[in-house]
Amino acid sequence: MKKIVSIGLAVSATVFGAGASAAGGRDTISIVGSSTVYPFATVVAEHFGKGGKFKTPKVESTGTGGGIKLFCAGEGVDHPDIANASRRMKDTEFQQCKKNGVKDIVEVKIGFDGIVLARSKKSKPMELSRKDIYLALAKQIPDPDCGGCDNLIDNPYKTWNEVNPALPATKIEVLGPPPTSGTRDAFAELALEGGCKEFKWIAALKKDNEPEYKKVCHTVREDGAYVEAGENDNLIVQKLVANPNAVGIFGYSFLEENADKVAAAKIEGVDPSFESIADGSYSISRPLYFYVKKSHVGMIPGIVEYIAEFTSEKAWGEDGYLSERGLVPLPADERKEMAEDAKKLKPLSL
């Protein structure tokens, strides 16, 4: 389900000259992409719009993959100006952009977020390892009955205590993002692969046969234990409240927003928190980004000013309004460097 924010504020007649809107065909910044970055982009858009010089950007939650696909489809007013992403743009996506004439792309790394596995506060919080997560959610796992042999079987586990006797004897039912989501990509890489590579014979595959290694480590089971719940993380929270035994996967910022309803599992003994994500001790954390079409600067009013708002200390700084929403800021020196690169519209090179 798409979420859209668009607050209509009058555009100043002096901005970009009287013919700017007619020449460009659109006078509102169009932003698509990650559901994780969506709340941050939304609040920046609202602060930006309150300045009164430009209309508030339209922000849509399409998922990282879906947003980058729209972003890379071409240049011009019929295509988005900015794509939010909860992972870095892939080389295949970068090449698709170039193929479609989207050549000068500005990458802005905005901070960090953790991926949490949470349950209703009505349930006892879980303590998981990445190995537990892999064994619970991978499509195929090493055969537990063959004494360490390199044999994979379809995932047989139905309850959490079958995975690990220390876990509750409840049905494995995990509500998570679809394949188009950057959260899903990051979850596969950080959580599933993090547990998968603890099996030494699978870890050895990475060197000998990386495609097979990724297939084994990243493929999620399709027998109902993992339920694709769409790009609407708020809907996942609602379903967790309705079903206390279910587990939901979403970004730390949504945990912060819903701390009265849900509680997150410890991962390797570490709670997800602002501090543990910032210092890297929480193992399932990732950087967040947005991407800008340089060619749209000057065509669509306000892009440079929107970038400046997002990369200002009042927004993404340690005491900025985005940290109040759950964004974990970049270190000060990296923020300064990233802000300078963004101001210069430094093109991305993968």
XYZ file of C-alpha atoms in Angstrom, residues 10-341:
332
model
C 1.858 28.257 -2.614
C 5.058 28.553 -4.618
C 6.637 31.958 -4.496
C 6.302 33.768 -7.822
C 9.940 34.807 -7.620
C 11.253 31.238 -7.428
C 12.747 30.053 -10.710
C 10.971 32.906 -12.495
C 7.395 33.114 -13.679
C 7.827 30.491 -16.406
C 9.485 27.804 -14.280
C 6.396 25.686 -13.726
C 5.278 25.896 -17.329
C 8.764 25.128 -18.621
C 9.297 22.233 -16.247
C 5.768 20.898 -16.374
C 5.866 20.161 -12.629
C 6.491 22.434 -9.649
C 6.557 19.817 -6.873
C 9.469 17.499 -6.057
C 8.551 13.830 -6.557
C 10.134 11.371 -4.116
C 9.659 7.568 -4.140
C 11.255 4.567 -2.453
C 11.994 2.994 0.900
C 9.269 2.603 3.521
C 12.033 2.865 6.167
C 13.268 6.239 4.883
C 9.697 7.417 4.234
C 9.059 8.836 7.759
C 12.339 10.766 7.651
C 11.744 12.103 4.132
C 8.191 13.052 5.122
C 9.220 15.164 8.095
C 11.996 16.846 6.039
C 9.441 17.558 3.307
C 7.088 19.134 5.850
C 9.822 21.346 7.343
C 10.922 22.273 3.821
C 7.369 23.152 2.757
C 6.801 25.339 5.815
C 9.509 27.665 4.484
C 6.895 28.921 2.020
C 9.176 29.227 -1.009
C 8.353 25.831 -2.517
C 5.537 23.338 -2.465
C 5.933 20.460 -0.042
C 7.417 17.473 -1.933
C 5.202 14.490 -2.654
C 6.692 11.455 -0.884
C 5.560 7.928 -1.796
C 6.417 4.681 -0.012
C 7.019 2.173 -2.810
C 9.853 0.107 -1.335
C 13.509 0.570 -2.205
C 13.557 -1.717 -5.251
C 10.310 -0.364 -6.636
C 11.392 3.221 -6.042
C 14.763 2.809 -7.732
C 13.036 1.120 -10.681
C 10.768 4.153 -11.084
C 13.709 6.520 -10.565
C 15.825 4.739 -13.182
C 13.070 4.550 -15.811
C 14.082 7.872 -17.347
C 14.577 11.615 -17.010
C 11.988 14.378 -17.266
C 8.891 15.507 -15.395
C 7.138 12.147 -15.793
C 9.797 10.461 -13.640
C 10.687 10.894 -9.934
C 13.405 13.303 -8.901
C 14.574 11.469 -5.766
C 14.626 7.823 -4.642
C 14.888 6.876 -0.955
C 16.714 3.613 -0.210
C 17.343 1.442 2.844
C 20.359 -0.094 1.123
C 22.904 1.159 -1.376
C 21.948 1.202 -5.042
C 23.009 -2.036 -6.749
C 25.348 -2.007 -9.739
C 22.609 -3.611 -11.866
C 20.264 -0.737 -10.943
C 22.986 1.822 -11.657
C 23.526 0.286 -15.094
C 19.767 0.298 -15.761
C 19.694 3.988 -14.887
C 22.493 4.695 -17.354
C 20.774 2.595 -20.041
C 17.675 4.767 -19.670
C 19.633 8.017 -19.818
C 19.812 8.668 -16.058
C 23.552 9.223 -15.890
C 24.382 11.798 -13.218
C 23.100 10.481 -9.900
C 23.898 12.071 -6.545
C 24.093 9.668 -3.588
C 23.384 11.005 -0.104
C 24.020 8.697 2.854
C 21.771 10.013 5.632
C 22.423 7.850 8.701
C 21.758 4.397 10.120
C 18.798 2.270 11.072
C 18.505 -1.127 12.731
C 16.284 -3.970 11.594
C 14.289 -5.355 14.490
C 12.313 -8.540 15.114
C 9.503 -7.556 17.408
C 6.438 -9.006 19.092
C 3.478 -7.574 20.926
C 4.214 -6.343 24.432
C 1.634 -8.898 25.551
C 4.272 -11.568 24.803
C 7.548 -12.256 26.536
C 10.421 -10.672 24.523
C 12.552 -13.158 22.576
C 16.329 -13.501 22.547
C 17.616 -14.650 19.176
C 20.882 -15.297 17.421
C 21.344 -14.801 13.689
C 21.731 -18.582 13.463
C 18.272 -18.965 15.047
C 16.851 -16.527 12.502
C 18.425 -18.377 9.580
C 17.222 -21.779 10.775
C 13.710 -20.431 11.343
C 13.278 -18.570 8.059
C 15.550 -19.999 5.345
C 13.915 -22.060 2.622
C 16.553 -24.762 2.944
C 18.808 -25.540 5.898
C 21.542 -28.079 6.674
C 20.092 -31.488 7.541
C 20.189 -31.614 11.372
C 20.163 -35.443 11.331
C 23.217 -36.095 9.193
C 25.941 -35.107 11.659
C 27.430 -32.095 9.891
C 27.316 -33.414 6.335
C 26.930 -30.909 3.498
C 23.328 -31.754 2.746
C 20.423 -29.312 2.531
C 16.793 -30.119 3.220
C 13.561 -28.127 2.998
C 13.060 -26.291 6.273
C 11.208 -28.697 8.602
C 10.809 -26.428 11.619
C 7.279 -25.422 12.590
C 7.846 -23.925 16.057
C 10.556 -21.740 17.553
C 11.593 -24.290 20.182
C 12.368 -26.791 17.396
C 14.966 -24.290 16.181
C 16.344 -23.702 19.655
C 14.971 -25.343 22.860
C 15.431 -22.035 24.694
C 12.842 -20.355 22.469
C 9.063 -20.471 23.031
C 6.945 -23.406 21.832
C 4.965 -21.172 19.508
C 4.381 -21.390 15.773
C 6.947 -19.685 13.540
C 4.934 -16.870 12.005
C 6.979 -13.911 10.825
C 5.498 -10.853 9.096
C 8.079 -9.143 6.950
C 8.753 -7.034 3.880
C 8.467 -8.251 0.261
C 11.401 -8.766 -2.166
C 11.093 -5.178 -3.481
C 11.991 -3.826 -0.036
C 15.457 -2.653 0.903
C 14.719 -3.880 4.412
C 14.247 -7.378 2.975
C 17.578 -7.131 1.126
C 19.376 -5.899 4.230
C 17.684 -8.506 6.427
C 18.801 -11.282 4.059
C 22.382 -10.019 4.024
C 22.775 -9.143 7.692
C 20.533 -11.593 9.534
C 19.992 -14.645 7.328
C 23.492 -14.704 5.843
C 24.946 -13.815 9.238
C 23.502 -17.060 10.619
C 24.006 -19.114 7.475
C 27.762 -18.582 7.304
C 28.191 -20.075 10.770
C 27.979 -23.417 8.959
C 31.567 -23.712 7.724
C 30.791 -25.770 4.614
C 28.233 -23.169 3.491
C 30.649 -20.308 4.239
C 33.195 -22.048 1.969
C 30.709 -21.852 -0.902
C 31.122 -18.083 -1.070
C 34.594 -18.470 -2.524
C 33.831 -21.443 -4.766
C 30.282 -20.699 -5.907
C 28.961 -17.337 -4.739
C 25.609 -17.538 -6.602
C 24.835 -20.845 -4.887
C 26.013 -19.433 -1.550
C 23.623 -16.485 -1.865
C 20.789 -18.761 -2.927
C 21.280 -20.929 0.151
C 21.731 -18.032 2.564
C 19.244 -15.467 1.237
C 16.233 -17.497 0.079
C 13.286 -17.199 2.457
C 10.920 -20.121 3.024
C 7.594 -20.043 1.158
C 5.484 -22.444 3.227
C 3.635 -19.811 5.239
C 6.091 -19.349 8.110
C 7.215 -16.081 6.520
C 4.361 -13.819 5.457
C 5.020 -10.949 3.055
C 3.161 -8.105 4.732
C 3.735 -5.366 2.149
C 5.574 -2.052 2.443
C 3.341 -0.642 5.202
C 5.265 -1.161 8.434
C 2.462 0.352 10.502
C 0.207 -2.448 9.264
C 2.727 -5.018 10.551
C 2.604 -3.383 13.980
C -1.199 -3.576 13.960
C -1.063 -7.282 13.094
C 1.402 -7.953 15.924
C -0.961 -6.335 18.395
C -3.758 -8.573 17.090
C -1.604 -11.720 17.165
C 0.798 -11.720 20.158
C 2.628 -14.870 18.964
C 3.603 -13.401 15.589
C 6.967 -11.731 14.958
C 7.374 -8.657 12.761
C 10.393 -7.360 10.846
C 10.791 -3.593 10.353
C 13.102 -0.666 10.982
C 14.144 0.620 14.407
C 12.370 3.929 13.784
C 9.012 2.117 13.738
C 9.924 0.395 16.998
C 10.540 3.828 18.521
C 7.189 5.087 17.256
C 5.348 2.050 18.612
C 7.252 1.325 21.837
C 3.963 1.252 23.726
C 2.708 -1.650 21.581
C 5.696 -3.836 20.606
C 9.075 -4.924 22.013
C 12.098 -6.077 20.049
C 14.107 -9.250 20.457
C 17.696 -9.088 21.620
C 20.075 -10.249 18.889
C 23.202 -11.981 20.196
C 22.334 -10.520 23.588
C 22.135 -6.909 22.378
C 18.997 -4.774 22.401
C 18.430 -2.538 19.380
C 18.953 1.026 20.600
C 20.212 4.361 19.352
C 23.583 3.651 20.971
C 23.976 0.003 19.887
C 23.145 0.845 16.274
C 25.508 3.836 16.274
C 28.456 1.870 17.679
C 27.798 -1.246 15.571
C 27.256 -3.620 18.491
C 23.738 -4.376 17.263
C 24.480 -6.720 14.373
C 21.416 -6.123 12.194
C 21.899 -2.467 11.284
C 22.432 -0.720 7.940
C 23.009 2.714 6.365
C 20.167 4.629 4.693
C 20.355 6.732 1.507
C 18.566 8.885 -0.981
C 19.449 9.419 -4.648
C 18.930 12.556 -6.730
C 18.818 13.094 -10.517
C 21.279 15.897 -11.148
C 19.598 16.626 -14.484
C 16.388 17.563 -12.644
C 18.149 20.316 -10.677
C 16.950 23.534 -12.306
C 14.074 21.718 -14.006
C 12.051 21.041 -10.839
C 12.031 23.902 -8.293
C 13.552 23.329 -4.877
C 15.710 20.199 -5.253
C 18.933 21.886 -4.109
C 17.091 23.473 -1.196
C 15.500 20.143 -0.192
C 18.946 18.500 -0.147
C 20.245 21.394 1.978
C 17.360 20.955 4.449
C 17.931 17.193 4.763
C 21.698 17.563 5.255
C 21.462 20.431 7.743
C 22.508 19.844 11.339
C 19.045 20.894 12.506
C 17.672 17.899 10.556
C 20.207 15.052 10.574
C 22.517 16.201 13.370
C 22.888 14.474 16.737
C 20.219 16.747 18.242
C 18.283 17.183 14.992
C 14.598 16.558 14.436
C 15.319 13.313 12.544
C 17.065 11.747 15.542
C 13.838 12.349 17.458
C 12.149 10.118 14.850
C 14.661 7.290 15.278
C 17.343 8.084 12.685
C 20.813 7.250 14.013
C 23.093 10.037 12.725
C 26.352 9.560 10.863
C 29.530 10.484 12.764
C 30.127 14.250 12.698
C 33.066 14.126 10.263
C 31.166 11.886 7.853
C 28.092 14.149 8.042
C 30.257 17.141 7.156
C 31.846 15.349 4.216
C 28.514 14.010 2.960
C 26.879 17.448 3.235
C 29.712 18.987 1.195
C 29.438 16.295 -1.506
